[in-house]
Amino acid sequence: MRFFSDNAASVHPKVLEAIARVNQVDTAYDGDALSRSLDAAFSEMFECDVAALWVSTGTAANALALASLCPPHGSVICHAEAHIQIDECGAPEFYTHGAKLLLGQGEGAKLSPDSIRAIAGSIRKDVHQAQPHAVSITNATEYGLTYGAGDVSAIGALTKELGLRLHMDGARFANAVVSTGEAPADLTWRGGVDALSFGFVKNGGMSAEALIFFDPELAEATRYRRKRGGHLLSKGRYLAAQILAMLEDGLWLENARAANAGAATLGQAAGPRLVYPVEANEVFIRVKAEEAARLRAQGFDFYDWAPGEIRLVTSWDQPPHEVSALATAIAKL
Amino acid sequence: MRFFSDNAASVHPKVLEAIARVNQVDTAYDGDALSRSLDAAFSEMFECDVAALWVSTGTAANALALASLCPPHGSVICHAEAHIQIDECGAPEFYTHGAKLLLGQGEGAKLSPDSIRAIAGSIRKDVHQAQPHAVSITNATEYGLTYGAGDVSAIGALTKELGLRLHMDGARFANAVVSTGEAPADLTWRGGVDALSFGFVKNGGMSAEALIFFDPELAEATRYRRKRGGHLLSKGRYLAAQILAMLEDGLWLENARAANAGAATLGQAAGPRLVYPVEANEVFIRVKAEEAARLRAQGFDFYDWAPGEIRLVTSWDQPPHEVSALATAIAKL
Amino acid sequence: MRFFSDNAASVHPKVLEAIARVNQVDTAYDGDALSRSLDAAFSEMFECDVAALWVSTGTAANALALASLCPPHGSVICHAEAHIQIDECGAPEFYTHGAKLLLGQGEGAKLSPDSIRAIAGSIRKDVHQAQPHAVSITNATEYGLTYGAGDVSAIGALTKELGLRLHMDGARFANAVVSTGEAPADLTWRGGVDALSFGFVKNGGMSAEALIFFDPELAEATRYRRKRGGHLLSKGRYLAAQILAMLEDGLWLENARAANAGAATLGQAAGPRLVYPVEANEVFIRVKAEEAARLRAQGFDFYDWAPGEIRLVTSWDQPPHEVSALATAIAKL
Amino acid sequence: MRFFSDNAASVHPKVLEAIARVNQVDTAYDGDALSRSLDAAFSEMFECDVAALWVSTGTAANALALASLCPPHGSVICHAEAHIQIDECGAPEFYTHGAKLLLGQGEGAKLSPDSIRAIAGSIRKDVHQAQPHAVSITNATEYGLTYGAGDVSAIGALTKELGLRLHMDGARFANAVVSTGEAPADLTWRGGVDALSFGFVKNGGMSAEALIFFDPELAEATRYRRKRGGHLLSKGRYLAAQILAMLEDGLWLENARAANAGAATLGQAAGPRLVYPVEANEVFIRVKAEEAARLRAQGFDFYDWAPGEIRLVTSWDQPPHEVSALATAIAKL
């Protein structure tokens, strides 16, 4: 039973159907009708004019977003455990041509205005130091915490004060929206976010993420960078179709709701073992090595995260009986 | 009726079926069983041990290949009309970190050993000039010409003599194999090719190309560069499945044969109007502006290529009656 | 007798004296009084507010200038024989992070508006091609031709029309000013030049060139790029001192006049052997191999440039008797 | 009285004389007799065959060294307060094309084998993380501590075990040699160092540092990178002359001895106020704001380093009476 990651989950049948349905010929790259409809679809969701570009991976979305917000000689403030720092093999450095990541602290990989201010304040205003140009936050974070609208706007107010741009890595944006119950607009541009990596692959998609620019002009250079990065697929309509299928009838929210619910169940079972509150679809719990072994012996697959700590991730397609079984097993430890 | 490019063609039903079939959960990235089977599948086809990596676009395959063959301070010899020079918005320069492309001449975008030697010979052996490290040829070329095994091995002998590596952009490799009737091994490593961008998308695939290294050690750094470029999809099994479906029962050859046959028919109809011999699935013919207009008025869609010259590209899924209709229309001009 | 290049000439005694004189302690980097006086010195020369940064080499000046005018996904139009293309080992590609150089033609490495328009016009306005963002011209050119104020403003009008920025590689700017007799302002910003690499090393300096931005705001990011490129010397006052010594009492013009005069003498002697008119301090003449050998046997050192063609470069410190001797030798051939 | 940095000190008269003396014409770039003699001069000093390249700044030396030891997709382990991380505006990221710096801890900016092992051990061996390829240590450190031969060889043994290369930033290498009393060879290659940035500018030079490769083959690509970085000066003989003057009769040691002696005097005066032991030419002491103000009022110029902490740097040319005066003033606080 897979609890090691949502990134290996199955593709939602409606996404597969959408792919099969799209198989007429159309213009190549992103000139087709489906790709051209993305701006409107996301503008409606976000209640403002946005530019929306499909890409194949969250890493590409993040790296392209950062390249649009920070010059090669600048730096980006992010959490020391952010995905862009830890798990992208230097993609941000590659796409920004060598900008530095300045690493902040905070429980559960969550940055606070104070932690951002502390890092920004540590940089002298001279040419010997790579000046901060942007902040990147992950919502939900790599440890399953969420930034609510208040959190985002507090950070957004600070970035505005400091003259920085704001990026949100939303690989699990759907889980954050469902968890906070707040409007996508409130979690993003109304709070000051300039660019959002909007994840679908962990949430039932196959190979399409959306990169959303709340200032459409920011997207212009990114269209060239996307091509130059080898990310402009010639049959782009198949990516657009996946995203549109996820948006239709709120499938993205439905899937995230299912994943979050699974995590909530596990969280309740874990009780005092929880390392962080469960706010999305990730559950970190304290277990001894032999306890972890016992869970594995029952068929549960997951990552050891730190000594005495394991990570459990629930997915949109997690069978409820698997979740129940794991909850029971945890409770029995 | 679409004759403007094969890159917008439909996806072959067997590829779509393979995608639908793969929808069980497996390890993420390229650790799944399908991805892990690619090395063996291509090693059998090429009659030697190869490393095969999936990527989403031909541009990514080309740029990653060149980055593995040429350092940032080096240069790559290619044709002045090569796709890597003309149509990839600097992706080779991005992935190689600024290597230069040295541009050669030759009819139909085809390089000869003499043209390669001329360019290589024009570079002084000092640090003021970016020294050539690799040659890149396209088979079939951007104008639909092919390099046969003899052509490849003549170039390979020269690159060996000059201490250069050899890359083949095989966006239409299938068309070249079918056209020449020669073994994949003879068209590549036996002739000296070090890395091949093996295209499937123009030939019935959806979003998967293969990057083949004939020296598997060359692939090692590329695995990092692929991740760093944002090209390591988490559900990579869907790319592997596409490629495996194309290889099964020779579907890739069958599709290329269909596309080539269409071009041959058009070529015969065009007769003396042909700019280049028709050796793959592209046909360049001389027509006056009013003749082009007449063809368009009959519903044929294609690119003007140069003053008095149009390009017609046939695809694997081209309905034979469309080809016949165009052939007739050309003959009647 | 050295006629192979002006880049190996001796350092003018006044420059050496200025270096010796500066040896008091001051602030490091470019915060010292001498460095801080450069803006004013060049603003006076150019009759407008400029930002002037010292760097150690013409290659650094050129590459930094281009990086300020062209993004990584863009391209720069220059002559196929421009120094930035031929002799800088990819420094422009390094500093611009992979922008492409688009190569134009023209006698004597001189670009015309028509040649620039032709290249710009060959680029489709889509994301598959690296869009032109700048033009770079060399004055005097690599073959010793000059752009007069009229030439510059014709090109400047075109770049403005096309939305491009304009860079001038002035490694031999002094020779061009002397030769054309026109004001520095007329040869640069009044004609539309945005950034100038102003050379001193070939003209009696030791290790200091000036990078001039006619829009001082363009200089801001360059200050970071200069540091990041390792070009912010801690004892920058020694570079500023060299430049100021060259400017004092018009030493830069005096030196260029001497070098140009030498070339003029050689040009007259060469008569019909001249490949290009002599407009600066370089002379290209047609000689047979055995004639070249005869010159060498008399102690003249120079480069073979092409089959049947040699290059003679005169320097500010060329002893007149050496020039006369060579002129006589050429006339006797 | 300047105690803010050694990087603004005057140039030693013998260096200026050497510059004046070299003013004959010779080949350009690094082909002249002086430049060509550097390999031999340093090979003698280091008792092994080395390749020695001049560059203009320590930042260039460091960044070029790291680019030769670490690929773009790799990472370099260094101290969190290393100059390459804090004060080079991303030059290492620029020259390595985006390699990451992994930051370790340790008193006085000094890395221990344990701290290096901890960082290396935190990186998973998969393509999602930039794998460590090199370690960089600074000797003397940014806080004036030294690595003795034993320290270096302990680190060198570890890097060998881990398959990493070892770089030493020797901006104050002379101070470390004088302080430890150990042979240059013992402080470098015998302990496992692959490349050394050998500083002269802080120690009486003007604009020349040496980049030493203990494996001469490592230097080959660096020659291209130096040109490409704009660091191949055409009159390179003036850089070589500076370095040779510094080496002659042990001037580099004599100067470092003077600077270290000054710091020792200050250290003794500071006694319990010392933050770190004084092992080179930097002294960090705890003073209250009003005490600092009192020192400044007496004409001493220095940097505040942290709240309640100031940095005093002594230079080769520090007049002994200034040192005595400052020592007295500190003692009187």
Short mmCIF file of N, CA and C in Angstrom, two decimals, chain B residues 58-162:
data_model
loop_
_atom_site.label_atom_id
_atom_site.label_comp_id
_atom_site.label_asym_id
_atom_site.label_seq_id
_atom_site.Cartn_x
_atom_site.Cartn_y
_atom_site.Cartn_z
N GLY B 58 12.08 16.87 -28.67
CA GLY B 58 13.30 16.71 -29.45
C GLY B 58 14.31 17.78 -29.10
N THR B 59 13.82 18.96 -28.80
CA THR B 59 14.73 20.03 -28.40
C THR B 59 15.49 19.66 -27.13
N ALA B 60 14.78 19.09 -26.16
CA ALA B 60 15.45 18.65 -24.94
C ALA B 60 16.46 17.55 -25.25
N ALA B 61 16.07 16.61 -26.10
CA ALA B 61 16.99 15.52 -26.44
C ALA B 61 18.25 16.08 -27.09
N ASN B 62 18.07 16.96 -28.05
CA ASN B 62 19.23 17.54 -28.75
C ASN B 62 20.13 18.32 -27.79
N ALA B 63 19.52 19.17 -26.99
CA ALA B 63 20.31 20.05 -26.14
C ALA B 63 21.04 19.24 -25.07
N LEU B 64 20.37 18.24 -24.50
CA LEU B 64 21.04 17.39 -23.51
C LEU B 64 22.17 16.59 -24.16
N ALA B 65 21.93 16.12 -25.35
CA ALA B 65 22.98 15.36 -26.04
C ALA B 65 24.21 16.24 -26.26
N LEU B 66 23.98 17.44 -26.77
CA LEU B 66 25.11 18.33 -27.05
C LEU B 66 25.85 18.70 -25.77
N ALA B 67 25.10 18.89 -24.68
CA ALA B 67 25.75 19.23 -23.41
C ALA B 67 26.65 18.10 -22.93
N SER B 68 26.32 16.88 -23.34
CA SER B 68 27.16 15.75 -22.91
C SER B 68 28.40 15.60 -23.79
N LEU B 69 28.41 16.26 -24.93
CA LEU B 69 29.49 16.09 -25.90
C LEU B 69 30.41 17.30 -26.03
N CYS B 70 29.99 18.43 -25.51
CA CYS B 70 30.74 19.68 -25.73
C CYS B 70 30.73 20.53 -24.47
N PRO B 71 31.90 20.98 -24.02
CA PRO B 71 31.96 21.83 -22.83
C PRO B 71 31.49 23.26 -23.16
N PRO B 72 31.21 24.06 -22.14
CA PRO B 72 30.74 25.43 -22.36
C PRO B 72 31.67 26.27 -23.22
N HIS B 73 32.96 25.99 -23.14
CA HIS B 73 33.90 26.81 -23.88
C HIS B 73 34.22 26.22 -25.26
N GLY B 74 33.47 25.21 -25.66
CA GLY B 74 33.71 24.58 -26.95
C GLY B 74 32.70 25.00 -28.00
N SER B 75 32.75 24.30 -29.14
CA SER B 75 31.80 24.61 -30.20
C SER B 75 31.36 23.32 -30.88
N VAL B 76 30.23 23.41 -31.54
CA VAL B 76 29.61 22.28 -32.22
C VAL B 76 29.43 22.67 -33.69
N ILE B 77 29.90 21.82 -34.56
CA ILE B 77 29.73 22.07 -35.99
C ILE B 77 28.40 21.50 -36.44
N CYS B 78 27.58 22.32 -37.07
CA CYS B 78 26.31 21.84 -37.60
C CYS B 78 25.99 22.61 -38.87
N HIS B 79 24.93 22.22 -39.53
CA HIS B 79 24.54 22.91 -40.75
C HIS B 79 23.88 24.24 -40.40
N ALA B 80 24.08 25.23 -41.25
CA ALA B 80 23.50 26.56 -41.00
C ALA B 80 21.99 26.51 -40.91
N GLU B 81 21.38 25.47 -41.47
CA GLU B 81 19.92 25.38 -41.40
C GLU B 81 19.47 24.26 -40.48
N ALA B 82 20.35 23.80 -39.62
CA ALA B 82 19.99 22.73 -38.68
C ALA B 82 18.92 23.22 -37.70
N HIS B 83 18.08 22.33 -37.30
CA HIS B 83 17.03 22.66 -36.32
C HIS B 83 17.65 23.23 -35.06
N ILE B 84 18.78 22.69 -34.61
CA ILE B 84 19.40 23.19 -33.38
C ILE B 84 19.85 24.65 -33.51
N GLN B 85 20.11 25.08 -34.72
CA GLN B 85 20.52 26.47 -34.93
C GLN B 85 19.32 27.37 -35.16
N ILE B 86 18.34 26.89 -35.88
CA ILE B 86 17.27 27.74 -36.41
C ILE B 86 16.02 27.73 -35.56
N ASP B 87 15.70 26.62 -34.95
CA ASP B 87 14.35 26.47 -34.40
C ASP B 87 14.29 26.07 -32.94
N GLU B 88 15.35 26.27 -32.20
CA GLU B 88 15.30 25.84 -30.80
C GLU B 88 15.58 27.00 -29.84
N CYS B 89 15.49 28.20 -30.32
CA CYS B 89 15.60 29.41 -29.49
C CYS B 89 16.81 29.36 -28.54
N GLY B 90 17.89 28.78 -29.03
CA GLY B 90 19.09 28.77 -28.20
C GLY B 90 19.13 27.68 -27.15
N ALA B 91 18.31 26.65 -27.28
CA ALA B 91 18.37 25.55 -26.31
C ALA B 91 19.77 24.93 -26.24
N PRO B 92 20.44 24.70 -27.35
CA PRO B 92 21.80 24.14 -27.25
C PRO B 92 22.72 25.06 -26.46
N GLU B 93 22.61 26.37 -26.70
CA GLU B 93 23.45 27.31 -25.96
C GLU B 93 23.06 27.28 -24.48
N PHE B 94 21.80 27.11 -24.17
CA PHE B 94 21.35 27.07 -22.78
C PHE B 94 21.91 25.83 -22.08
N TYR B 95 21.71 24.68 -22.67
CA TYR B 95 22.12 23.44 -21.99
C TYR B 95 23.63 23.24 -21.99
N THR B 96 24.31 23.74 -23.02
CA THR B 96 25.78 23.63 -23.00
C THR B 96 26.41 24.79 -22.24
N HIS B 97 25.61 25.73 -21.78
CA HIS B 97 26.12 26.90 -21.08
C HIS B 97 26.97 27.79 -21.98
N GLY B 98 26.50 27.92 -23.21
CA GLY B 98 27.10 28.93 -24.06
C GLY B 98 28.09 28.45 -25.11
N ALA B 99 28.13 27.15 -25.37
CA ALA B 99 28.98 26.70 -26.48
C ALA B 99 28.48 27.34 -27.77
N LYS B 100 29.37 27.48 -28.72
CA LYS B 100 29.01 28.11 -29.99
C LYS B 100 28.64 27.05 -31.04
N LEU B 101 27.73 27.41 -31.90
CA LEU B 101 27.45 26.56 -33.06
C LEU B 101 28.21 27.14 -34.25
N LEU B 102 28.99 26.30 -34.90
CA LEU B 102 29.74 26.73 -36.09
C LEU B 102 28.98 26.20 -37.30
N LEU B 103 28.67 27.09 -38.21
CA LEU B 103 27.67 26.77 -39.23
C LEU B 103 28.28 26.40 -40.57
N GLY B 104 27.93 25.21 -41.03
CA GLY B 104 28.41 24.74 -42.32
C GLY B 104 27.36 24.81 -43.40
N GLN B 105 27.80 24.60 -44.63
CA GLN B 105 26.89 24.65 -45.77
C GLN B 105 26.73 23.26 -46.38
N GLY B 106 25.83 23.15 -47.28
CA GLY B 106 25.59 21.87 -47.97
C GLY B 106 24.14 21.84 -48.45
N GLU B 107 23.93 21.34 -49.63
CA GLU B 107 22.59 21.26 -50.21
C GLU B 107 21.63 20.50 -49.30
N GLY B 108 20.45 21.03 -49.13
CA GLY B 108 19.41 20.29 -48.42
C GLY B 108 19.73 20.08 -46.95
N ALA B 109 20.50 21.01 -46.38
CA ALA B 109 20.86 20.95 -44.95
C ALA B 109 21.69 19.72 -44.61
N LYS B 110 22.38 19.18 -45.61
CA LYS B 110 23.20 17.97 -45.41
C LYS B 110 24.68 18.35 -45.38
N LEU B 111 25.35 17.95 -44.34
CA LEU B 111 26.78 18.22 -44.21
C LEU B 111 27.59 17.11 -44.87
N SER B 112 28.67 17.49 -45.50
CA SER B 112 29.60 16.50 -46.04
C SER B 112 30.88 16.53 -45.21
N PRO B 113 31.67 15.47 -45.30
CA PRO B 113 32.96 15.51 -44.60
C PRO B 113 33.76 16.75 -45.00
N ASP B 114 33.70 17.13 -46.27
CA ASP B 114 34.47 18.30 -46.70
C ASP B 114 33.99 19.57 -46.02
N SER B 115 32.68 19.72 -45.89
CA SER B 115 32.19 20.95 -45.26
C SER B 115 32.56 20.97 -43.78
N ILE B 116 32.52 19.80 -43.15
CA ILE B 116 32.92 19.73 -41.74
C ILE B 116 34.41 20.06 -41.59
N ARG B 117 35.19 19.48 -42.48
CA ARG B 117 36.63 19.72 -42.41
C ARG B 117 36.95 21.19 -42.63
N ALA B 118 36.21 21.82 -43.51
CA ALA B 118 36.46 23.24 -43.79
C ALA B 118 36.20 24.09 -42.54
N ILE B 119 35.11 23.80 -41.86
CA ILE B 119 34.82 24.59 -40.66
C ILE B 119 35.85 24.31 -39.57
N ALA B 120 36.09 23.04 -39.33
CA ALA B 120 37.05 22.70 -38.28
C ALA B 120 38.40 23.34 -38.59
N GLY B 121 38.76 23.36 -39.86
CA GLY B 121 40.06 23.90 -40.26
C GLY B 121 40.13 25.41 -40.12
N SER B 122 38.98 26.06 -40.03
CA SER B 122 38.99 27.53 -39.93
C SER B 122 39.22 28.01 -38.50
N ILE B 123 39.24 27.10 -37.57
CA ILE B 123 39.41 27.46 -36.16
C ILE B 123 40.88 27.31 -35.76
N ARG B 124 41.48 28.41 -35.33
CA ARG B 124 42.87 28.34 -34.87
C ARG B 124 42.93 27.55 -33.56
N LYS B 125 44.02 26.86 -33.36
CA LYS B 125 44.17 26.06 -32.14
C LYS B 125 44.72 26.92 -31.02
N ASP B 126 43.98 27.93 -30.62
CA ASP B 126 44.42 28.73 -29.49
C ASP B 126 43.22 29.09 -28.63
N VAL B 127 43.47 29.66 -27.46
CA VAL B 127 42.38 29.88 -26.50
C VAL B 127 41.45 31.02 -26.89
N HIS B 128 41.76 31.71 -27.97
CA HIS B 128 40.89 32.81 -28.37
C HIS B 128 39.69 32.34 -29.16
N GLN B 129 39.72 31.09 -29.55
CA GLN B 129 38.60 30.57 -30.32
C GLN B 129 38.02 29.34 -29.63
N ALA B 130 36.71 29.27 -29.65
CA ALA B 130 36.02 28.12 -29.05
C ALA B 130 36.29 26.89 -29.91
N GLN B 131 37.03 25.96 -29.38
CA GLN B 131 37.46 24.81 -30.16
C GLN B 131 36.29 23.84 -30.42
N PRO B 132 36.23 23.29 -31.62
CA PRO B 132 35.18 22.30 -31.91
C PRO B 132 35.36 21.05 -31.06
N HIS B 133 34.27 20.59 -30.50
CA HIS B 133 34.26 19.36 -29.72
C HIS B 133 33.31 18.32 -30.30
N ALA B 134 32.37 18.75 -31.13
CA ALA B 134 31.37 17.82 -31.63
C ALA B 134 30.82 18.28 -32.97
N VAL B 135 30.25 17.32 -33.67
CA VAL B 135 29.51 17.59 -34.90
C VAL B 135 28.09 17.09 -34.69
N SER B 136 27.13 17.83 -35.20
CA SER B 136 25.74 17.37 -35.14
C SER B 136 25.16 17.31 -36.54
N ILE B 137 24.64 16.15 -36.90
CA ILE B 137 23.96 16.02 -38.19
C ILE B 137 22.51 15.60 -37.95
N THR B 138 21.64 15.91 -38.88
CA THR B 138 20.22 15.60 -38.74
C THR B 138 19.85 14.56 -39.79
N ASN B 139 19.25 13.47 -39.35
CA ASN B 139 18.92 12.36 -40.27
C ASN B 139 17.51 11.86 -39.97
N ALA B 140 16.59 12.07 -40.89
CA ALA B 140 16.66 12.80 -42.14
C ALA B 140 16.83 14.28 -41.86
N THR B 141 17.42 14.99 -42.85
CA THR B 141 17.68 16.41 -42.65
C THR B 141 16.40 17.23 -42.66
N GLU B 142 16.57 18.49 -42.30
CA GLU B 142 15.44 19.42 -42.27
C GLU B 142 14.82 19.60 -43.66
N TYR B 143 15.51 19.12 -44.70
CA TYR B 143 14.95 19.20 -46.05
C TYR B 143 14.63 17.82 -46.61
N GLY B 144 14.59 16.85 -45.70
CA GLY B 144 14.14 15.54 -46.13
C GLY B 144 15.18 14.69 -46.83
N LEU B 145 16.45 15.06 -46.74
CA LEU B 145 17.50 14.20 -47.30
C LEU B 145 17.98 13.24 -46.21
N THR B 146 18.52 12.12 -46.62
CA THR B 146 19.00 11.15 -45.64
C THR B 146 20.52 10.97 -45.74
N TYR B 147 21.10 10.61 -44.61
CA TYR B 147 22.48 10.13 -44.57
C TYR B 147 22.40 8.61 -44.54
N GLY B 148 22.94 7.96 -45.55
CA GLY B 148 23.03 6.51 -45.52
C GLY B 148 24.19 6.07 -44.64
N ALA B 149 24.31 4.76 -44.47
CA ALA B 149 25.38 4.24 -43.62
C ALA B 149 26.75 4.71 -44.11
N GLY B 150 26.90 4.78 -45.41
CA GLY B 150 28.18 5.24 -45.96
C GLY B 150 28.44 6.70 -45.62
N ASP B 151 27.40 7.52 -45.74
CA ASP B 151 27.54 8.95 -45.39
C ASP B 151 27.95 9.10 -43.93
N VAL B 152 27.24 8.34 -43.08
CA VAL B 152 27.51 8.47 -41.64
C VAL B 152 28.93 8.03 -41.32
N SER B 153 29.35 6.90 -41.90
CA SER B 153 30.67 6.41 -41.50
C SER B 153 31.78 7.29 -42.08
N ALA B 154 31.52 7.95 -43.18
CA ALA B 154 32.52 8.90 -43.70
C ALA B 154 32.67 10.08 -42.73
N ILE B 155 31.55 10.53 -42.24
CA ILE B 155 31.61 11.64 -41.27
C ILE B 155 32.21 11.15 -39.95
N GLY B 156 31.82 9.96 -39.54
CA GLY B 156 32.34 9.40 -38.30
C GLY B 156 33.85 9.21 -38.35
N ALA B 157 34.35 8.80 -39.50
CA ALA B 157 35.80 8.63 -39.63
C ALA B 157 36.49 9.99 -39.47
N LEU B 158 35.88 11.01 -40.03
CA LEU B 158 36.46 12.34 -39.92
C LEU B 158 36.41 12.85 -38.48
N THR B 159 35.29 12.67 -37.81
CA THR B 159 35.20 13.17 -36.43
C THR B 159 36.22 12.45 -35.55
N LYS B 160 36.39 11.15 -35.81
CA LYS B 160 37.40 10.41 -35.04
C LYS B 160 38.79 11.01 -35.30
N GLU B 161 39.08 11.24 -36.55
CA GLU B 161 40.38 11.82 -36.92
C GLU B 161 40.60 13.17 -36.23
N LEU B 162 39.54 13.95 -36.16
CA LEU B 162 39.67 15.30 -35.60
C LEU B 162 39.46 15.34 -34.09
#
